[in-house]
Short mmCIF file of C-alpha atoms and ligand atoms in Angstrom, two decimals:
data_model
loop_
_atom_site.label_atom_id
_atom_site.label_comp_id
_atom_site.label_asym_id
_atom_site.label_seq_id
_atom_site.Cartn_x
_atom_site.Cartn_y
_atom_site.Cartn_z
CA UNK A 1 0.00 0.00 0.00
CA UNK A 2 1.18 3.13 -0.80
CA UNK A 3 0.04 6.61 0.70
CA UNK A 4 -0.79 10.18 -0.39
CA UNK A 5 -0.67 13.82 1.74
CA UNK A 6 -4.09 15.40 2.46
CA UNK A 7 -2.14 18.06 1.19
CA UNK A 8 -1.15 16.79 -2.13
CA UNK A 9 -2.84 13.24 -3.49
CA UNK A 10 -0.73 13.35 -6.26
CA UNK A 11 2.46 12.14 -3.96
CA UNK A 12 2.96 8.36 -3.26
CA UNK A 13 5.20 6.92 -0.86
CA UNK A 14 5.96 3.74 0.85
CA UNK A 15 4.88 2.60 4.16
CA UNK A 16 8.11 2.86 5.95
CA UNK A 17 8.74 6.67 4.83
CA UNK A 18 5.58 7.29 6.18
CA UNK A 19 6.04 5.58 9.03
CA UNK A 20 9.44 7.23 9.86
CA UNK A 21 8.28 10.93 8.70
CA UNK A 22 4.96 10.97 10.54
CA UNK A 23 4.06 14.19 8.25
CA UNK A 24 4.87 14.42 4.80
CA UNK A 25 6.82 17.86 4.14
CA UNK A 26 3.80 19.50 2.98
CA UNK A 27 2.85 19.39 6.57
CA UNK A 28 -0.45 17.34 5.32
CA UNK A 29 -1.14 14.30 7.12
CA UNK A 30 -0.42 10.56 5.25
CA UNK A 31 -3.55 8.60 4.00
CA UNK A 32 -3.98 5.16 2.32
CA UNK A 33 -4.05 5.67 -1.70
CA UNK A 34 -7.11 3.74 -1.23
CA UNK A 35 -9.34 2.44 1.58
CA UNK A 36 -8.98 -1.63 1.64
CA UNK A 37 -12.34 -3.39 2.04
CA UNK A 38 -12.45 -6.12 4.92
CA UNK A 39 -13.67 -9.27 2.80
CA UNK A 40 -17.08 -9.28 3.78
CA UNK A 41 -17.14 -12.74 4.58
CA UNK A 42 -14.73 -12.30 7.18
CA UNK A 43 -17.34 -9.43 8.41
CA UNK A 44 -20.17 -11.93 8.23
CA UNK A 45 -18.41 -14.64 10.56
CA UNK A 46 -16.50 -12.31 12.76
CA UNK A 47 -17.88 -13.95 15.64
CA UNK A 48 -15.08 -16.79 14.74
CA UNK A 49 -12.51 -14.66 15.18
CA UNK A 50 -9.87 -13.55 18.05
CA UNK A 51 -9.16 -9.98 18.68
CA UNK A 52 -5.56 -10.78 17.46
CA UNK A 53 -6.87 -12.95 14.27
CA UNK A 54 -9.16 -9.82 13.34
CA UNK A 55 -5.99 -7.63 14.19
CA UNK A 56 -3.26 -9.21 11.79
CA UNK A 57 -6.55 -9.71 8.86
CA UNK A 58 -6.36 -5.85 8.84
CA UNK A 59 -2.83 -5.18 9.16
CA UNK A 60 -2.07 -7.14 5.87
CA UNK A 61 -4.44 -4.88 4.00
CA UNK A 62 -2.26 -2.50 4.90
CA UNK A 63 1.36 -3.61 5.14
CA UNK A 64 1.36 -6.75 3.49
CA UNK A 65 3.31 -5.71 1.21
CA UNK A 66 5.83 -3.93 2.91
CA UNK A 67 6.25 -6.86 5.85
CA UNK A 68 6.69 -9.79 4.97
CA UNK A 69 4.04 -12.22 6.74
CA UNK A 70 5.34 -14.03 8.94
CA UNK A 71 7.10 -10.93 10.78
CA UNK A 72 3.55 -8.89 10.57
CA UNK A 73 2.19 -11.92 12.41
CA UNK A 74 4.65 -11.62 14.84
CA UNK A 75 4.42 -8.03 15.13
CA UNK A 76 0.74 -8.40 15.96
CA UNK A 77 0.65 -10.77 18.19
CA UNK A 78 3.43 -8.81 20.30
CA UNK A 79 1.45 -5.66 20.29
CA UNK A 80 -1.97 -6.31 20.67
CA UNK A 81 -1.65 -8.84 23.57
CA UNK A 82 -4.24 -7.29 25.73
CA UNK A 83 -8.19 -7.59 25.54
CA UNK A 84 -10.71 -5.11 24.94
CA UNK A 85 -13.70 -6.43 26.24
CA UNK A 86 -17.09 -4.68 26.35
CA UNK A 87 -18.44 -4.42 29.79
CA UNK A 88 -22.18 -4.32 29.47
CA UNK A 89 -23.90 -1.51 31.66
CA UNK A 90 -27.45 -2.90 31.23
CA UNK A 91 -29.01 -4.34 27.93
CA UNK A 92 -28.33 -1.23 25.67
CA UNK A 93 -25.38 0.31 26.63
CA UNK A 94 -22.00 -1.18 26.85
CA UNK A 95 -18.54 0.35 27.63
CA UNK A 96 -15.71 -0.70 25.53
CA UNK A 97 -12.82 -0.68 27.73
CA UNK A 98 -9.13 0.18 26.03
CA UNK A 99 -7.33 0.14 29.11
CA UNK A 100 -6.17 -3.08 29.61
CA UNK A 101 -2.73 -2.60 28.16
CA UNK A 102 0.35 -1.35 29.95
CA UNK A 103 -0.16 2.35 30.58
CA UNK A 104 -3.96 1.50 31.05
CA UNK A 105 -5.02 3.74 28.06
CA UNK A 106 -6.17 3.37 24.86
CA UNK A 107 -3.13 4.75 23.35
CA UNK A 108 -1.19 1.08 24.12
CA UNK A 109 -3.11 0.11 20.66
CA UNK A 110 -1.11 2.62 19.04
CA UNK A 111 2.03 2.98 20.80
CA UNK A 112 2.78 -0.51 20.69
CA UNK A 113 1.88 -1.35 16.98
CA UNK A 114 3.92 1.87 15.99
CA UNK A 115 6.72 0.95 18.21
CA UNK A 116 7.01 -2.62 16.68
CA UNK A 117 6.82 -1.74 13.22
CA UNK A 118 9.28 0.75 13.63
CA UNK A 119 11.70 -1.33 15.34
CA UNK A 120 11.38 -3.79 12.75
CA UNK A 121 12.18 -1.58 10.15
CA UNK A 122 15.11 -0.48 11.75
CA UNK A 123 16.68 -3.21 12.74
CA UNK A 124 16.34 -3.91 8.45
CA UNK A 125 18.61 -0.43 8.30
CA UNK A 126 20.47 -1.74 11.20
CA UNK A 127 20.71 1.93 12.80
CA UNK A 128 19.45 2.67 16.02
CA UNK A 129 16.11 4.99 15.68
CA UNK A 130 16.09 7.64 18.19
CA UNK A 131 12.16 8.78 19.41
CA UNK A 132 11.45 11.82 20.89
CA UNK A 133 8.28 12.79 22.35
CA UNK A 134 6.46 15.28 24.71
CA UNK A 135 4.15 14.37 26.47
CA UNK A 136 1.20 15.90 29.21
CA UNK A 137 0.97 12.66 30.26
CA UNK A 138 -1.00 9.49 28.35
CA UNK A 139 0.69 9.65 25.47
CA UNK A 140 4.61 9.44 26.83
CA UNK A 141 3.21 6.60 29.03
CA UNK A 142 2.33 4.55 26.17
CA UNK A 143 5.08 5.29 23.99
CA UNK A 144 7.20 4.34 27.16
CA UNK A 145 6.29 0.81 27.87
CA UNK A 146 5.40 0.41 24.24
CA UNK A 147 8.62 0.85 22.59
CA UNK A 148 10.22 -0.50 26.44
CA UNK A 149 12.33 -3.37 25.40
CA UNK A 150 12.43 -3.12 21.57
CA UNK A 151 15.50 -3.66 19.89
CA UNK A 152 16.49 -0.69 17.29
CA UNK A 153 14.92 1.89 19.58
CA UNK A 154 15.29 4.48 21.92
CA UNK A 155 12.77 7.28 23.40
CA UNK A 156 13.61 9.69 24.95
CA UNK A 157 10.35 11.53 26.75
CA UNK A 158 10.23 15.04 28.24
CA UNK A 159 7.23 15.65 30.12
CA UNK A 160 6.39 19.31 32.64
CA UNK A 161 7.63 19.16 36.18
CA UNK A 162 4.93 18.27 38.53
CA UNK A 163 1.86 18.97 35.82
CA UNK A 164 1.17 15.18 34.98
CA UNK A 165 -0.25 12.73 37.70
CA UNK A 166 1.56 10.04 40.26
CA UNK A 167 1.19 7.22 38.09
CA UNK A 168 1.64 8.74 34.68
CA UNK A 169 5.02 9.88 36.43
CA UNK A 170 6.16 6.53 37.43
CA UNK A 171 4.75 5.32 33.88
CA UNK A 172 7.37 7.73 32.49
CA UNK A 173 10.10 7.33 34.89
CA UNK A 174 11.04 4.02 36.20
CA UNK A 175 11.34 2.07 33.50
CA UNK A 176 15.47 1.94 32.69
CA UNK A 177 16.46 -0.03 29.52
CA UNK A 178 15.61 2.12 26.34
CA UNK A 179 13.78 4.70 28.01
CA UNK A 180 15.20 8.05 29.06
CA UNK A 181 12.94 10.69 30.78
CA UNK A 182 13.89 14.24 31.38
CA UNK A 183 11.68 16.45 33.64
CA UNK A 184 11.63 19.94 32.49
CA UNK A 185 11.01 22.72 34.71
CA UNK A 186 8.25 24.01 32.38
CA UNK A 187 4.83 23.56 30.76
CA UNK A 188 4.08 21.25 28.55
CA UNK A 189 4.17 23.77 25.91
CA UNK A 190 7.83 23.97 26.46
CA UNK A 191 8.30 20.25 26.14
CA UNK A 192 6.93 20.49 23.04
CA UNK A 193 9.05 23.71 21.78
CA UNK A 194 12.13 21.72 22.95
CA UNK A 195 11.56 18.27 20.55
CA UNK A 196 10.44 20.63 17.44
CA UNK A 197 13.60 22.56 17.49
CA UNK A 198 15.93 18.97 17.95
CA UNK A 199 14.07 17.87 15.19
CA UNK A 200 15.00 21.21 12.81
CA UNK A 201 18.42 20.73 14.04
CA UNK A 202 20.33 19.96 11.68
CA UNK A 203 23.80 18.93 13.82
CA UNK A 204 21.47 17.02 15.61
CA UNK A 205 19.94 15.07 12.64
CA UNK A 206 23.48 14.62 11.53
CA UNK A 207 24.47 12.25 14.25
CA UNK A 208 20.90 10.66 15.29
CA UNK A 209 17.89 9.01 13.60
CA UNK A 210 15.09 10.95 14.58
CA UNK A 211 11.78 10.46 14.56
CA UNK A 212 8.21 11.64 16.64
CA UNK A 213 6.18 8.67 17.50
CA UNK A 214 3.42 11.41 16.75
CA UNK A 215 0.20 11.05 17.46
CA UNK A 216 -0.65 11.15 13.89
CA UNK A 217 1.61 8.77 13.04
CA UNK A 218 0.07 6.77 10.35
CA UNK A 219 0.99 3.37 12.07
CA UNK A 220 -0.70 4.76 15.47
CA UNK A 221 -4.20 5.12 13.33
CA UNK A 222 -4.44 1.67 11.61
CA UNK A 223 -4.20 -0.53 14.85
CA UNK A 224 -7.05 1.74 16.39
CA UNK A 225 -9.28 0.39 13.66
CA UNK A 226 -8.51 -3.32 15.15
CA UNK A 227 -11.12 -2.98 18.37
CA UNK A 228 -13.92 -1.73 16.37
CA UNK A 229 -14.14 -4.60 14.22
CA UNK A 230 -13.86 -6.78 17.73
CA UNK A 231 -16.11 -4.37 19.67
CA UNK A 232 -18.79 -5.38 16.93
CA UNK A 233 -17.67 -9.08 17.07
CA UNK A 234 -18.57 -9.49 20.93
CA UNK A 235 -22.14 -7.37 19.85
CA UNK A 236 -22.83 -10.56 16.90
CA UNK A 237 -21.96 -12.78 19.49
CA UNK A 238 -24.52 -11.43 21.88
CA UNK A 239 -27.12 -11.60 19.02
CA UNK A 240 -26.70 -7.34 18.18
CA UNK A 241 -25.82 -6.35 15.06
CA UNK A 242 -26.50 -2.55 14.74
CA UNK A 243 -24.01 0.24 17.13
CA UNK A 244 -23.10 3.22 17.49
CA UNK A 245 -20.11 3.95 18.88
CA UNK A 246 -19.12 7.14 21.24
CA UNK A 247 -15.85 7.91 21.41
CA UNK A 248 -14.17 10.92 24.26
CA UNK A 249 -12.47 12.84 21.20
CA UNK A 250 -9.22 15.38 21.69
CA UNK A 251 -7.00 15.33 18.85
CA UNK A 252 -9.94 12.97 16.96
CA UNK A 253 -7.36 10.28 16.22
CA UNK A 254 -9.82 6.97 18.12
CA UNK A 255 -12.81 8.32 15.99
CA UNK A 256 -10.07 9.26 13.11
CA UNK A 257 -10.11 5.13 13.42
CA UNK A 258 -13.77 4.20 13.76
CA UNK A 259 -14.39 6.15 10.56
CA UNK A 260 -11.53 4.79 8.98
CA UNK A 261 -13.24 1.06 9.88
CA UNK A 262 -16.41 2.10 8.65
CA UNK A 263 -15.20 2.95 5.14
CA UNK A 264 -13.43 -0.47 5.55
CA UNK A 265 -16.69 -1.75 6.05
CA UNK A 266 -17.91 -2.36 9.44
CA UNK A 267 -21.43 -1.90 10.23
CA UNK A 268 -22.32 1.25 11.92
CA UNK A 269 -25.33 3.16 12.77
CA UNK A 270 -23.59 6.09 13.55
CA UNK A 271 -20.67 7.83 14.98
CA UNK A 272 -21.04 10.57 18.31
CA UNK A 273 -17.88 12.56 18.90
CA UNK A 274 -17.69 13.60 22.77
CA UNK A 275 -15.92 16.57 23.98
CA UNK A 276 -15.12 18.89 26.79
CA UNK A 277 -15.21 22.69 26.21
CA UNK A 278 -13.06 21.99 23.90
CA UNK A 279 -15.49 22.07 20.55
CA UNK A 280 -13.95 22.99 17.61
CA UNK A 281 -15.37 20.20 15.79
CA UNK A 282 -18.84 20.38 17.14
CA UNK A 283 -18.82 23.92 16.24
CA UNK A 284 -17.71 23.05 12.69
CA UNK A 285 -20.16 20.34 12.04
CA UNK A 286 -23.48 23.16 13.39
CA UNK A 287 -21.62 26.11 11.68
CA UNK A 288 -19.62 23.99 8.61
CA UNK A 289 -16.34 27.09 9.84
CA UNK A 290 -13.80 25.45 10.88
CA UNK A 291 -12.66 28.41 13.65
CA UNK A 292 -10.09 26.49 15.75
CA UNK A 293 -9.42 28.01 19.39
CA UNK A 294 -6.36 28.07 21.69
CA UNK A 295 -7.17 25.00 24.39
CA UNK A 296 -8.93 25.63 27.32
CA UNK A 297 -8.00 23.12 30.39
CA UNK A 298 -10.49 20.48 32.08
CA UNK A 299 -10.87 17.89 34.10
CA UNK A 300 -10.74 15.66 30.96
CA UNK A 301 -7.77 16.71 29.80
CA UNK A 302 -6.34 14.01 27.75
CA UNK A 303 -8.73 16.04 24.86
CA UNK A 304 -7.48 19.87 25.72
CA UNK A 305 -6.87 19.87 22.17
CA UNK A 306 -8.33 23.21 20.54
CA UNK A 307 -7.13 22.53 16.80
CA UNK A 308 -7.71 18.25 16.68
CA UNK A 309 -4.96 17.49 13.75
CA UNK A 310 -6.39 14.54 12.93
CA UNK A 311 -9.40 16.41 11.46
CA UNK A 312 -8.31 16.68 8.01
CA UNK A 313 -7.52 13.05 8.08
CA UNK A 314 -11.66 12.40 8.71
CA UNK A 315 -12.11 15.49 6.43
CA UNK A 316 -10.36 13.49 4.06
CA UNK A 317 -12.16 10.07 4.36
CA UNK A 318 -15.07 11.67 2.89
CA UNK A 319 -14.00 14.13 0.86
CA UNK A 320 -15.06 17.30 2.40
CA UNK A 321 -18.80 16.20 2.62
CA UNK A 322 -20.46 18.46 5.20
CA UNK A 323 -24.13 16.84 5.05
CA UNK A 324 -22.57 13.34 5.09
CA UNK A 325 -20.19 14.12 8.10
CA UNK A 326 -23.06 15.75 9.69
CA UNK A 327 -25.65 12.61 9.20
CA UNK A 328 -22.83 9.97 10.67
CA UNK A 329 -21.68 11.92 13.43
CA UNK A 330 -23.22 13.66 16.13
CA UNK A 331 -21.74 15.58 18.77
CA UNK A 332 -21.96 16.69 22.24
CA UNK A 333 -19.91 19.22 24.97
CA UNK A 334 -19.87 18.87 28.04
CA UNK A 335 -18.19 21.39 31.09
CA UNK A 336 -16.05 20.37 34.50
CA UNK A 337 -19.35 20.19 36.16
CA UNK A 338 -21.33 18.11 33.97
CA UNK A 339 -18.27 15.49 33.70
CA UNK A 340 -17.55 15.18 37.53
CA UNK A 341 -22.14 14.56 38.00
CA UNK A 342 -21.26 12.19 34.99
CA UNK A 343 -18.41 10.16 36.30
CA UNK A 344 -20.69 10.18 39.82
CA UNK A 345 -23.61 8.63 38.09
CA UNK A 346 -22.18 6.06 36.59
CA UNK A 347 -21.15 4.66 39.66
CA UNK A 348 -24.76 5.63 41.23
CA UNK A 349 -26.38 3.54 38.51
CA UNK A 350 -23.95 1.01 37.70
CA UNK A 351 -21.05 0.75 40.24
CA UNK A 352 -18.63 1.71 37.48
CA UNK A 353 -16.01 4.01 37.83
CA UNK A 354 -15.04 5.44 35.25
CA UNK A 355 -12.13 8.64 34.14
CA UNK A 356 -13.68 11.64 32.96
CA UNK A 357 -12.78 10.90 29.46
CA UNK A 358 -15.24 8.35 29.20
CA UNK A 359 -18.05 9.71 31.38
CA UNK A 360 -18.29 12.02 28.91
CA UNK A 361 -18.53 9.23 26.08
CA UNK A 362 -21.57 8.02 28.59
CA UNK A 363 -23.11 11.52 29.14
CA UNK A 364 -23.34 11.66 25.47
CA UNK A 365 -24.40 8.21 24.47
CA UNK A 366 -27.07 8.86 26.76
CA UNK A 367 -27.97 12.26 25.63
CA UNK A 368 -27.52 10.48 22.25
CA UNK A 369 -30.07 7.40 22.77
CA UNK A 370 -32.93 9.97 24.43
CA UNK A 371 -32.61 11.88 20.85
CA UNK A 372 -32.42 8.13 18.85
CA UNK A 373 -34.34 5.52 20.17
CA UNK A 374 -34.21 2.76 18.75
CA UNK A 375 -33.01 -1.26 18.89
CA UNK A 376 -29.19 -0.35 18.66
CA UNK A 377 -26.36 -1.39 20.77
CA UNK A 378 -24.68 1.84 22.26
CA UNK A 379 -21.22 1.48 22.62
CA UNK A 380 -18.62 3.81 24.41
CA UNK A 381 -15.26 3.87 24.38
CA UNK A 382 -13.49 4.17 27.42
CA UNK A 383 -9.88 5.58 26.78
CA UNK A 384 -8.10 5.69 30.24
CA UNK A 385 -8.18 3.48 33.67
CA UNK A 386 -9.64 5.98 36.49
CA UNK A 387 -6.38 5.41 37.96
CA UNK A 388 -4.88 7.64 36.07
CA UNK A 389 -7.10 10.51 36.70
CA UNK A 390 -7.07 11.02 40.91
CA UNK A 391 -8.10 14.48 40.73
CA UNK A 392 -11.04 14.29 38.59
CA UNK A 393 -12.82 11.55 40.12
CA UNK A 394 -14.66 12.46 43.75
CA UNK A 395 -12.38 11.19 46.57
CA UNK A 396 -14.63 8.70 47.74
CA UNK A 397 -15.12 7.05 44.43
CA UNK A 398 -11.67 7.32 43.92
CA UNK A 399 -11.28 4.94 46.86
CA UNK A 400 -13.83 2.31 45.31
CA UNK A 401 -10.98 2.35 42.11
CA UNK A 402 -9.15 -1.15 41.58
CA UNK A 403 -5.76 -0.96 40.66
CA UNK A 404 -5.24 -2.68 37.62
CA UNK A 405 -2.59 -5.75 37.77
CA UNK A 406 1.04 -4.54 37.60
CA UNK A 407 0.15 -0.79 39.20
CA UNK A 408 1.96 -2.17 42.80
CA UNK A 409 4.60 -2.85 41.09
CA UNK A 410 4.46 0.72 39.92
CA UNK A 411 5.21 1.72 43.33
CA UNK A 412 8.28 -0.04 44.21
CA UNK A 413 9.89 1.25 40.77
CA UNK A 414 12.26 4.03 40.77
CA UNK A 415 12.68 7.43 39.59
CA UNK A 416 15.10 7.59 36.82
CA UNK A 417 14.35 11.10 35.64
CA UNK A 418 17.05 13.81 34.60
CA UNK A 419 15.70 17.35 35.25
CA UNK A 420 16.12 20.33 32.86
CA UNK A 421 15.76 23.40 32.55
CA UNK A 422 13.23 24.82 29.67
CA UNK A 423 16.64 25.58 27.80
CA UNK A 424 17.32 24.43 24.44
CA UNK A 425 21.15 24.10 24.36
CA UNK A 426 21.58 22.01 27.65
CA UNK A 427 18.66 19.58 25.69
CA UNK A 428 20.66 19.32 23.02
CA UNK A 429 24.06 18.75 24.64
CA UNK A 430 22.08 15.91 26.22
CA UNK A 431 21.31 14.64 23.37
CA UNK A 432 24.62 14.36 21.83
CA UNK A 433 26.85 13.51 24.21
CA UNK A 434 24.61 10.61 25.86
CA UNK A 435 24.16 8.75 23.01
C1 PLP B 501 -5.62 10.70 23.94
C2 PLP B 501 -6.81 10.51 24.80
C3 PLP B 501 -8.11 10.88 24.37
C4 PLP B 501 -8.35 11.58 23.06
O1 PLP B 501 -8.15 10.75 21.97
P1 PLP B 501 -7.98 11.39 20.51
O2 PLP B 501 -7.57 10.28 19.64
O3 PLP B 501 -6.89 12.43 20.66
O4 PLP B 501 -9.26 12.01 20.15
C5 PLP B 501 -9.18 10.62 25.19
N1 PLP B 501 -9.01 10.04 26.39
C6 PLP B 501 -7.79 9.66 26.85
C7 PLP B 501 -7.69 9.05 28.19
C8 PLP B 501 -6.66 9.88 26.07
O5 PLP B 501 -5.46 9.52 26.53
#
């Protein structure tokens, strides 16, 4: 498979320059030159199929030409070794939980499918790939412990002094190997200003393989497509064949994916794109503007993201249709307020706790179902483990939280963090001379 820019779909190139690149120079964002159909045989008897059998059946549309198959198998297996299994609320509404992976967030999907391809393709070059990322706190987790251990690799993560909570720290920090954390005395803002000017440096790109790990990395996107197409096998198995998914949306890379499945060829109903005051895309799909706004911070703030990139990726999908984008998805906002009554009632009605994220993606499946009755499955996806999220979740519900497997161990891990300054030159000496 081959792969255009948004910004140009005359370009073609391979799957490992996109891979490595992230963005093509045109600062577009890399799409398939064409959307692969699931066979829709395999559709019909899903229900046959493992999460990991659905996984590597997609992957090949994709990469089977650039991997040979027996790696790609491997490469799936070793990423996507985690469930995500829908845990029913009552007959009609089910959450689909992403969090069983290491960093207990749906990024792990991503993260470790990136990290794996990438590592295989280096090892091919045989030169070490260098990662940098910054992080305000899910995403360095995942790309931690999923590139953790993989040969060809290195990341090196900086992430704002004291702005990210206790156990995305120690996700960061204590992992040793091929993982390097720095803890900049600084916003995440300057995190971020630090890794774009290493990456237009050119002494620095002299002596090191670069590369992002972005978000909008085209190898993130296509493993994100794997649990809808399992979400709606474990619906045919209970009998249910018609959902619609809700998905907590930031940077709109997880419904980026459902949409991307969809035009693969899974079933769906429809699509509903949950947000905290941050509504660009809401706004765009009442107004048709597209007026991006500087991010405002919530309690949810995973999606603070007040210019989602991955827009023009869904934008693309279906060519620029307004009136279709506005019949699939629907969209609801909802404030601090709102989220913290929504996380509470969830555990009022169902003994669920859940992270803000996602009881949003329940405040507006339900808003969603009162507007749409109907015989439908409702389906939302729940991005993070509540453990992640201490201070948006009422203290005594917070209590009621079970630590996922592994998060003890956590605790007895140490803190292998080198702190910085929000100075570019003592970044980059790092960089250089601890190589
Ligand atoms: C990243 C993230 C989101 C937002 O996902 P997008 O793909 O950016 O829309 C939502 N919830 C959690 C917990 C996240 O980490």
């Amino acid at each position: 498979m081959k792969f255009y820019s948004t910004n140009n779909k005359a370009l073609r190139t391979d799957f490992k320059n996109a891979v490595f690149h992230s963005l093509p120079a045109d600062k577009g964002l890399y799409m398939p030159e064409e959307i692969p159909k699931l066979d829709p045989l395999f559709i019909k008897n899903i229900t046959q199929y493992s999460l990991q059998e659905i996984a590597l059946e997609i992957a090949k549309l994709y990469v089977g030409d650039d991997i040979p198959a027996a790696a790609l198998k491997d490469i799936v297996a070793d990423a996507i070794n985690f469930d995500a299994p829908i845990h029913f609320l009552d007959s009609e509404m089910g959450v689909l939980e992403l969090f069983h992976g290491p960093s207990y967030a749906f990024k792990d999907f991503g993260a470790r499918f990136m990290s794996r391809i990438m590592g295989y393709f280096s090892q091919e070059d045989d030169q070490l790939l260098d990662v940098l990322v910054a992080t305000s706190g899910d995403t360095g987790g995942a790309v931690a412990l999923g590139f953790l251990g993989v040969p060809g690799t290195r990341v090196t993560i900086l992430y704002p002094k004291g702005k990210v909570s206790k156990v995305q720290e120690q996700q960061l920090t204590t992992n040793g190997q091929n993982i390097r954390a720095i803890e900049v005395d600084g916003t995440f803002d300057d995190c971020q200003a630090l890794v774009k000017r290493a990456f237009n440096d050119a002494e620095v790109n002299q002596q090191l393989r670069l590369t992002s790990a972005n978000s909008i990395n085209i190898s993130r996107l296509i493993p994100q497509t794997f649990y809808y197409f399992w979400a709606y096998a474990q619906l045919r198995i209970q009998g249910i064949s018609e959902v619609v998914f809700t998905v907590p949306s930031g940077n709109y890379g997880n419904i980026g994916a459902g949409l991307l499945a969809y035009k693969m060829g899974l079933p769906v109903k429809n699509f509903v794109a949950a947000t905290n005051a941050n509504d660009t895309v809401p706004r765009f799909l009442t107004s048709g503007k597209y007026e991006p706004k500087p991010s405002v911070q919530t309690l949810a703030n995973a999606m603070d993201v007040g210019d989602p990139s991955n827009w023009v990726r869904i934008q693309d999908l279906f060519d620029h249709d307004l009136p279709t984008l506005q019949n699939l998805i629907q969209t609801y906002t909802y404030n601090d307020e709102e989220t913290l009554a929504g996380v509470q009632e969830m555990y009022d009605q169902y003994k669920y706790v859940a992270c803000p994220h996602t009881a949003i993606a329940y405040l507006a499946a339900k808003a969603h179902r009162a507007e749409h009755p109907g015989t439908y499955a409702s389906v939302l996806l729940s991005t993070a483990h509540p453990c992640k999220f201490p201070d948006a979740i009422p203290a005594a519900l917070f209590k009621e939280v079970q630590l996922p497997a592994g998060a003890d161990n956590l605790e007895h891990g140490e803190k292998q963090a080198v702190a910085m300054s929000a100075n570019y030159d003592a970044f980059k000496e790092y960089l250089i001379t601890n190589t």
